Amino acid sequence: MKYKCVIVGAGPAGMNAALYLKRAGIEVIVIEKDAPGGEMLKTSDIENYLGFNKIDGGELALKMSQQIKSLGVDIVKDEVIKVSKQDKFEIETKKDVYLADYVIVATGRTPRKLHLLGEDELLNRGISYCAVCDGGFYRGEDVAIVGGGDSALTEALYLSDLCNKVYVLVRKDLRANEILKARIKEKDNIIVLKNVQVEKLGYEDKLSHIILSNGERLSIKGLFVAIGGEVRLDFLKDLNLECINGYIKTDDRMESSIKGLYAVGDVRFKDFYQIITAASDGAIAALSIREDV
Ligand code: NDP
């Protein structure tokens, strides 16, 4: 099967790329191994996507997929196992082989978990993997964030303007950049605890406290986990793509180091991982392809 562009992944980035390509008259198909929506499907209340005061993640995902399907875009349920390039890209899935001039990789990332007892159960009831998405629910409360990288400190700064106390829990030492480190030092309500891990989540219906590896008990309402994400790129290994810290490196047009292969949303290396920025990446990739065709 031949298409001008094959999009791998139907999160907001992939779906917005499909919307722009289809409207520009470019033949496109979206391949998704699960239901359309990506990480949005695991989010209950979204309050930072323009146009909706508050919307359930599943509902927003459904609206997006319905919109692109109504334009005639096919979202096929299948898994891409290999992408290679000769003259055109060959996209091999479990069920088929597709040929395309352009490929947009929009496969997202899965937030790394702590793997603690109760972690899954407490999602949206004390545990969060996105401070910008969920910080507002913990206004005025004491919270903690796990991680010592750029994401953890960026999120700690964000939370410090909303919450009472923000504990930053680092298993060894901070590895974030010096600018972020200097900024958190200036914040009176950010407390960095080094050489600690979270050992136990304390909860009944909602999170109430955590126990640390040094025995300390912290009463908190929210625990934000910012310990990196897992990006799956095994299906691209034949292409020798340039990556940064395991994320695909792109230029401002979302093109990777391989001509014709674009990366959008959480799978690419960037500063901000949000639904709106993922959707924006998708639009930029599609418009760049339209100019190139
Ligand atoms: P990183 O991989 O950079 O950092 C992960 C952090 O989580 C580390 O402190 C690590 O500790 C810790 N960690 C990992 N696993 C565990 C665990 N099981 N328990 C406790 N702690 C754990 O991820 P980020 O998401 O912070 O950043 C991803 C990329 O995005 C980076 O390249 C970053 O530079 C970039 N970024 C840049 C921003 C900016 O410049 N404004 C903002 C956000 C991201 P340890 O050090 O011990 O391994």
PDB file of N, CA and C in Angstrom, residues 6-76:
ATOM      1  N   VAL A   6       3.002   8.303   6.020  1.00  0.00           N
ATOM      2  CA  VAL A   6       2.505   7.382   7.049  1.00  0.00           C
ATOM      3  C   VAL A   6       2.837   7.983   8.417  1.00  0.00           C
ATOM      4  N   ILE A   7       1.834   8.066   9.261  1.00  0.00           N
ATOM      5  CA  ILE A   7       2.040   8.582  10.623  1.00  0.00           C
ATOM      6  C   ILE A   7       1.987   7.397  11.580  1.00  0.00           C
ATOM      7  N   VAL A   8       3.004   7.290  12.412  1.00  0.00           N
ATOM      8  CA  VAL A   8       3.035   6.186  13.382  1.00  0.00           C
ATOM      9  C   VAL A   8       2.671   6.756  14.747  1.00  0.00           C
ATOM     10  N   GLY A   9       1.477   6.416  15.237  1.00  0.00           N
ATOM     11  CA  GLY A   9       1.045   6.899  16.550  1.00  0.00           C
ATOM     12  C   GLY A   9      -0.107   7.882  16.446  1.00  0.00           C
ATOM     13  N   ALA A  10      -1.173   7.594  17.197  1.00  0.00           N
ATOM     14  CA  ALA A  10      -2.361   8.460  17.152  1.00  0.00           C
ATOM     15  C   ALA A  10      -2.606   9.165  18.474  1.00  0.00           C
ATOM     16  N   GLY A  11      -1.577   9.840  18.979  1.00  0.00           N
ATOM     17  CA  GLY A  11      -1.773  10.763  20.099  1.00  0.00           C
ATOM     18  C   GLY A  11      -2.115  12.121  19.488  1.00  0.00           C
ATOM     19  N   PRO A  12      -2.120  13.175  20.307  1.00  0.00           N
ATOM     20  CA  PRO A  12      -2.463  14.500  19.769  1.00  0.00           C
ATOM     21  C   PRO A  12      -1.504  14.966  18.675  1.00  0.00           C
ATOM     22  N   ALA A  13      -0.218  14.578  18.780  1.00  0.00           N
ATOM     23  CA  ALA A  13       0.773  15.005  17.779  1.00  0.00           C
ATOM     24  C   ALA A  13       0.478  14.348  16.428  1.00  0.00           C
ATOM     25  N   GLY A  14       0.305  13.041  16.443  1.00  0.00           N
ATOM     26  CA  GLY A  14       0.047  12.312  15.200  1.00  0.00           C
ATOM     27  C   GLY A  14      -1.289  12.713  14.589  1.00  0.00           C
ATOM     28  N   MET A  15      -2.301  12.860  15.454  1.00  0.00           N
ATOM     29  CA  MET A  15      -3.629  13.185  14.910  1.00  0.00           C
ATOM     30  C   MET A  15      -3.672  14.605  14.337  1.00  0.00           C
ATOM     31  N   ASN A  16      -2.971  15.535  14.981  1.00  0.00           N
ATOM     32  CA  ASN A  16      -2.989  16.899  14.423  1.00  0.00           C
ATOM     33  C   ASN A  16      -2.205  16.963  13.113  1.00  0.00           C
ATOM     34  N   ALA A  17      -1.135  16.163  13.008  1.00  0.00           N
ATOM     35  CA  ALA A  17      -0.389  16.102  11.740  1.00  0.00           C
ATOM     36  C   ALA A  17      -1.320  15.570  10.646  1.00  0.00           C
ATOM     37  N   ALA A  18      -2.109  14.531  10.985  1.00  0.00           N
ATOM     38  CA  ALA A  18      -3.031  13.950   9.999  1.00  0.00           C
ATOM     39  C   ALA A  18      -4.073  14.978   9.556  1.00  0.00           C
ATOM     40  N   LEU A  19      -4.574  15.746  10.528  1.00  0.00           N
ATOM     41  CA  LEU A  19      -5.585  16.773  10.217  1.00  0.00           C
ATOM     42  C   LEU A  19      -5.046  17.771   9.184  1.00  0.00           C
ATOM     43  N   TYR A  20      -3.846  18.281   9.451  1.00  0.00           N
ATOM     44  CA  TYR A  20      -3.262  19.286   8.558  1.00  0.00           C
ATOM     45  C   TYR A  20      -2.913  18.683   7.199  1.00  0.00           C
ATOM     46  N   LEU A  21      -2.401  17.458   7.176  1.00  0.00           N
ATOM     47  CA  LEU A  21      -2.020  16.843   5.892  1.00  0.00           C
ATOM     48  C   LEU A  21      -3.261  16.580   5.044  1.00  0.00           C
ATOM     49  N   LYS A  22      -4.275  16.007   5.660  1.00  0.00           N
ATOM     50  CA  LYS A  22      -5.496  15.676   4.906  1.00  0.00           C
ATOM     51  C   LYS A  22      -6.119  16.939   4.334  1.00  0.00           C
ATOM     52  N   ARG A  23      -6.181  17.981   5.160  1.00  0.00           N
ATOM     53  CA  ARG A  23      -6.769  19.239   4.680  1.00  0.00           C
ATOM     54  C   ARG A  23      -5.952  19.863   3.568  1.00  0.00           C
ATOM     55  N   ALA A  24      -4.655  19.512   3.512  1.00  0.00           N
ATOM     56  CA  ALA A  24      -3.798  20.042   2.435  1.00  0.00           C
ATOM     57  C   ALA A  24      -3.852  19.116   1.204  1.00  0.00           C
ATOM     58  N   GLY A  25      -4.701  18.091   1.271  1.00  0.00           N
ATOM     59  CA  GLY A  25      -4.869  17.199   0.117  1.00  0.00           C
ATOM     60  C   GLY A  25      -3.762  16.165  -0.008  1.00  0.00           C
ATOM     61  N   ILE A  26      -3.061  15.897   1.089  1.00  0.00           N
ATOM     62  CA  ILE A  26      -1.959  14.924   1.044  1.00  0.00           C
ATOM     63  C   ILE A  26      -2.462  13.585   1.595  1.00  0.00           C
ATOM     64  N   GLU A  27      -2.196  12.541   0.829  1.00  0.00           N
ATOM     65  CA  GLU A  27      -2.677  11.204   1.208  1.00  0.00           C
ATOM     66  C   GLU A  27      -1.932  10.683   2.433  1.00  0.00           C
ATOM     67  N   VAL A  28      -2.692  10.391   3.475  1.00  0.00           N
ATOM     68  CA  VAL A  28      -2.059  10.047   4.751  1.00  0.00           C
ATOM     69  C   VAL A  28      -2.826   8.919   5.434  1.00  0.00           C
ATOM     70  N   ILE A  29      -2.097   8.110   6.176  1.00  0.00           N
ATOM     71  CA  ILE A  29      -2.738   7.079   7.003  1.00  0.00           C
ATOM     72  C   ILE A  29      -2.060   7.104   8.375  1.00  0.00           C
ATOM     73  N   VAL A  30      -2.834   6.787   9.406  1.00  0.00           N
ATOM     74  CA  VAL A  30      -2.279   6.748  10.767  1.00  0.00           C
ATOM     75  C   VAL A  30      -2.296   5.298  11.247  1.00  0.00           C
ATOM     76  N   ILE A  31      -1.164   4.836  11.766  1.00  0.00           N
ATOM     77  CA  ILE A  31      -1.090   3.474  12.306  1.00  0.00           C
ATOM     78  C   ILE A  31      -0.909   3.575  13.822  1.00  0.00           C
ATOM     79  N   GLU A  32      -1.797   2.904  14.540  1.00  0.00           N
ATOM     80  CA  GLU A  32      -1.766   2.990  16.020  1.00  0.00           C
ATOM     81  C   GLU A  32      -1.990   1.594  16.589  1.00  0.00           C
ATOM     82  N   LYS A  33      -1.165   1.207  17.539  1.00  0.00           N
ATOM     83  CA  LYS A  33      -1.307  -0.163  18.054  1.00  0.00           C
ATOM     84  C   LYS A  33      -2.396  -0.281  19.136  1.00  0.00           C
ATOM     85  N   ASP A  34      -2.691   0.829  19.806  1.00  0.00           N
ATOM     86  CA  ASP A  34      -3.754   0.787  20.819  1.00  0.00           C
ATOM     87  C   ASP A  34      -4.917   1.675  20.361  1.00  0.00           C
ATOM     88  N   ALA A  35      -5.671   2.196  21.324  1.00  0.00           N
ATOM     89  CA  ALA A  35      -6.745   3.125  20.966  1.00  0.00           C
ATOM     90  C   ALA A  35      -6.143   4.506  20.720  1.00  0.00           C
ATOM     91  N   PRO A  36      -6.735   5.330  19.830  1.00  0.00           N
ATOM     92  CA  PRO A  36      -6.216   6.680  19.616  1.00  0.00           C
ATOM     93  C   PRO A  36      -6.275   7.512  20.897  1.00  0.00           C
ATOM     94  N   GLY A  37      -5.252   8.309  21.125  1.00  0.00           N
ATOM     95  CA  GLY A  37      -5.274   9.200  22.301  1.00  0.00           C
ATOM     96  C   GLY A  37      -3.975   9.226  23.083  1.00  0.00           C
ATOM     97  N   GLY A  38      -3.243   8.118  23.059  1.00  0.00           N
ATOM     98  CA  GLY A  38      -1.965   8.072  23.774  1.00  0.00           C
ATOM     99  C   GLY A  38      -2.131   8.317  25.263  1.00  0.00           C
ATOM    100  N   GLU A  39      -1.216   9.106  25.829  1.00  0.00           N
ATOM    101  CA  GLU A  39      -1.222   9.367  27.282  1.00  0.00           C
ATOM    102  C   GLU A  39      -2.502  10.069  27.750  1.00  0.00           C
ATOM    103  N   MET A  40      -3.194  10.762  26.823  1.00  0.00           N
ATOM    104  CA  MET A  40      -4.439  11.455  27.205  1.00  0.00           C
ATOM    105  C   MET A  40      -5.448  10.474  27.785  1.00  0.00           C
ATOM    106  N   LEU A  41      -5.383   9.230  27.317  1.00  0.00           N
ATOM    107  CA  LEU A  41      -6.353   8.228  27.765  1.00  0.00           C
ATOM    108  C   LEU A  41      -6.194   7.891  29.243  1.00  0.00           C
ATOM    109  N   LYS A  42      -5.012   8.229  29.792  1.00  0.00           N
ATOM    110  CA  LYS A  42      -4.796   7.925  31.212  1.00  0.00           C
ATOM    111  C   LYS A  42      -5.051   9.138  32.098  1.00  0.00           C
ATOM    112  N   THR A  43      -5.541  10.230  31.492  1.00  0.00           N
ATOM    113  CA  THR A  43      -5.708  11.476  32.247  1.00  0.00           C
ATOM    114  C   THR A  43      -7.189  11.752  32.432  1.00  0.00           C
ATOM    115  N   SER A  44      -7.586  12.068  33.652  1.00  0.00           N
ATOM    116  CA  SER A  44      -9.015  12.341  33.828  1.00  0.00           C
ATOM    117  C   SER A  44      -9.334  13.784  33.442  1.00  0.00           C
ATOM    118  N   ASP A  45      -8.932  14.745  34.276  1.00  0.00           N
ATOM    119  CA  ASP A  45      -9.330  16.126  33.976  1.00  0.00           C
ATOM    120  C   ASP A  45      -8.212  16.896  33.301  1.00  0.00           C
ATOM    121  N   ILE A  46      -8.482  17.382  32.096  1.00  0.00           N
ATOM    122  CA  ILE A  46      -7.512  18.248  31.407  1.00  0.00           C
ATOM    123  C   ILE A  46      -8.052  19.667  31.471  1.00  0.00           C
ATOM    124  N   GLU A  47      -7.253  20.567  32.047  1.00  0.00           N
ATOM    125  CA  GLU A  47      -7.737  21.942  32.227  1.00  0.00           C
ATOM    126  C   GLU A  47      -6.813  22.944  31.556  1.00  0.00           C
ATOM    127  N   ASN A  48      -5.867  22.432  30.742  1.00  0.00           N
ATOM    128  CA  ASN A  48      -4.925  23.363  30.105  1.00  0.00           C
ATOM    129  C   ASN A  48      -4.859  23.170  28.600  1.00  0.00           C
ATOM    130  N   TYR A  49      -5.972  22.703  28.031  1.00  0.00           N
ATOM    131  CA  TYR A  49      -6.040  22.601  26.570  1.00  0.00           C
ATOM    132  C   TYR A  49      -7.041  23.643  26.111  1.00  0.00           C
ATOM    133  N   LEU A  50      -6.552  24.634  25.397  1.00  0.00           N
ATOM    134  CA  LEU A  50      -7.358  25.804  25.034  1.00  0.00           C
ATOM    135  C   LEU A  50      -8.659  25.387  24.332  1.00  0.00           C
ATOM    136  N   GLY A  51      -9.747  26.022  24.748  1.00  0.00           N
ATOM    137  CA  GLY A  51     -11.032  25.713  24.128  1.00  0.00           C
ATOM    138  C   GLY A  51     -11.922  24.878  25.033  1.00  0.00           C
ATOM    139  N   PHE A  52     -11.303  24.261  26.050  1.00  0.00           N
ATOM    140  CA  PHE A  52     -12.084  23.439  26.992  1.00  0.00           C
ATOM    141  C   PHE A  52     -11.717  23.855  28.414  1.00  0.00           C
ATOM    142  N   ASN A  53     -12.704  24.300  29.206  1.00  0.00           N
ATOM    143  CA  ASN A  53     -12.397  24.647  30.599  1.00  0.00           C
ATOM    144  C   ASN A  53     -11.877  23.424  31.324  1.00  0.00           C
ATOM    145  N   LYS A  54     -12.570  22.313  31.110  1.00  0.00           N
ATOM    146  CA  LYS A  54     -12.187  21.056  31.730  1.00  0.00           C
ATOM    147  C   LYS A  54     -12.730  19.944  30.840  1.00  0.00           C
ATOM    148  N   ILE A  55     -11.873  18.988  30.510  1.00  0.00           N
ATOM    149  CA  ILE A  55     -12.353  17.873  29.687  1.00  0.00           C
ATOM    150  C   ILE A  55     -11.627  16.599  30.101  1.00  0.00           C
ATOM    151  N   ASP A  56     -12.358  15.509  30.078  1.00  0.00           N
ATOM    152  CA  ASP A  56     -11.762  14.208  30.370  1.00  0.00           C
ATOM    153  C   ASP A  56     -10.816  13.832  29.216  1.00  0.00           C
ATOM    154  N   GLY A  57      -9.661  13.257  29.554  1.00  0.00           N
ATOM    155  CA  GLY A  57      -8.668  12.920  28.534  1.00  0.00           C
ATOM    156  C   GLY A  57      -9.213  11.993  27.461  1.00  0.00           C
ATOM    157  N   GLY A  58     -10.006  11.004  27.897  1.00  0.00           N
ATOM    158  CA  GLY A  58     -10.596  10.058  26.948  1.00  0.00           C
ATOM    159  C   GLY A  58     -11.550  10.754  25.984  1.00  0.00           C
ATOM    160  N   GLU A  59     -12.282  11.741  26.532  1.00  0.00           N
ATOM    161  CA  GLU A  59     -13.248  12.452  25.695  1.00  0.00           C
ATOM    162  C   GLU A  59     -12.531  13.323  24.660  1.00  0.00           C
ATOM    163  N   LEU A  60     -11.443  13.975  25.109  1.00  0.00           N
ATOM    164  CA  LEU A  60     -10.676  14.806  24.172  1.00  0.00           C
ATOM    165  C   LEU A  60     -10.069  13.928  23.071  1.00  0.00           C
ATOM    166  N   ALA A  61      -9.564  12.761  23.465  1.00  0.00           N
ATOM    167  CA  ALA A  61      -8.986  11.832  22.483  1.00  0.00           C
ATOM    168  C   ALA A  61     -10.040  11.422  21.458  1.00  0.00           C
ATOM    169  N   LEU A  62     -11.245  11.128  21.963  1.00  0.00           N
ATOM    170  CA  LEU A  62     -12.332  10.699  21.068  1.00  0.00           C
ATOM    171  C   LEU A  62     -12.713  11.823  20.102  1.00  0.00           C
ATOM    172  N   LYS A  63     -12.792  13.046  20.625  1.00  0.00           N
ATOM    173  CA  LYS A  63     -13.143  14.186  19.768  1.00  0.00           C
ATOM    174  C   LYS A  63     -12.104  14.350  18.662  1.00  0.00           C
ATOM    175  N   MET A  64     -10.821  14.202  19.039  1.00  0.00           N
ATOM    176  CA  MET A  64      -9.750  14.364  18.047  1.00  0.00           C
ATOM    177  C   MET A  64      -9.844  13.276  16.973  1.00  0.00           C
ATOM    178  N   SER A  65     -10.045  12.015  17.405  1.00  0.00           N
ATOM    179  CA  SER A  65     -10.073  10.925  16.419  1.00  0.00           C
ATOM    180  C   SER A  65     -11.314  11.039  15.539  1.00  0.00           C
ATOM    181  N   GLN A  66     -12.447  11.452  16.148  1.00  0.00           N
ATOM    182  CA  GLN A  66     -13.673  11.613  15.340  1.00  0.00           C
ATOM    183  C   GLN A  66     -13.486  12.708  14.298  1.00  0.00           C
ATOM    184  N   GLN A  67     -12.783  13.777  14.705  1.00  0.00           N
ATOM    185  CA  GLN A  67     -12.580  14.890  13.779  1.00  0.00           C
ATOM    186  C   GLN A  67     -11.772  14.442  12.562  1.00  0.00           C
ATOM    187  N   ILE A  68     -10.691  13.707  12.800  1.00  0.00           N
ATOM    188  CA  ILE A  68      -9.870  13.341  11.626  1.00  0.00           C
ATOM    189  C   ILE A  68     -10.526  12.220  10.808  1.00  0.00           C
ATOM    190  N   LYS A  69     -11.257  11.336  11.496  1.00  0.00           N
ATOM    191  CA  LYS A  69     -11.960  10.289  10.731  1.00  0.00           C
ATOM    192  C   LYS A  69     -13.039  10.918   9.849  1.00  0.00           C
ATOM    193  N   SER A  70     -13.684  11.986  10.353  1.00  0.00           N
ATOM    194  CA  SER A  70     -14.742  12.628   9.563  1.00  0.00           C
ATOM    195  C   SER A  70     -14.185  13.277   8.294  1.00  0.00           C
ATOM    196  N   LEU A  71     -12.888  13.544   8.299  1.00  0.00           N
ATOM    197  CA  LEU A  71     -12.258  14.098   7.087  1.00  0.00           C
ATOM    198  C   LEU A  71     -11.842  12.974   6.132  1.00  0.00           C
ATOM    199  N   GLY A  72     -11.974  11.731   6.593  1.00  0.00           N
ATOM    200  CA  GLY A  72     -11.613  10.600   5.729  1.00  0.00           C
ATOM    201  C   GLY A  72     -10.250   9.999   6.025  1.00  0.00           C
ATOM    202  N   VAL A  73      -9.656  10.361   7.162  1.00  0.00           N
ATOM    203  CA  VAL A  73      -8.357   9.766   7.522  1.00  0.00           C
ATOM    204  C   VAL A  73      -8.605   8.389   8.158  1.00  0.00           C
ATOM    205  N   ASP A  74      -7.883   7.385   7.699  1.00  0.00           N
ATOM    206  CA  ASP A  74      -7.979   6.056   8.317  1.00  0.00           C
ATOM    207  C   ASP A  74      -7.001   5.957   9.472  1.00  0.00           C
ATOM    208  N   ILE A  75      -7.483   5.457  10.622  1.00  0.00           N
ATOM    209  CA  ILE A  75      -6.575   5.114  11.728  1.00  0.00           C
ATOM    210  C   ILE A  75      -6.608   3.594  11.811  1.00  0.00           C
ATOM    211  N   VAL A  76      -5.538   2.932  11.382  1.00  0.00           N
ATOM    212  CA  VAL A  76      -5.563   1.467  11.397  1.00  0.00           C
ATOM    213  C   VAL A  76      -4.912   0.960  12.680  1.00  0.00           C
TER     214      VAL A  76
END
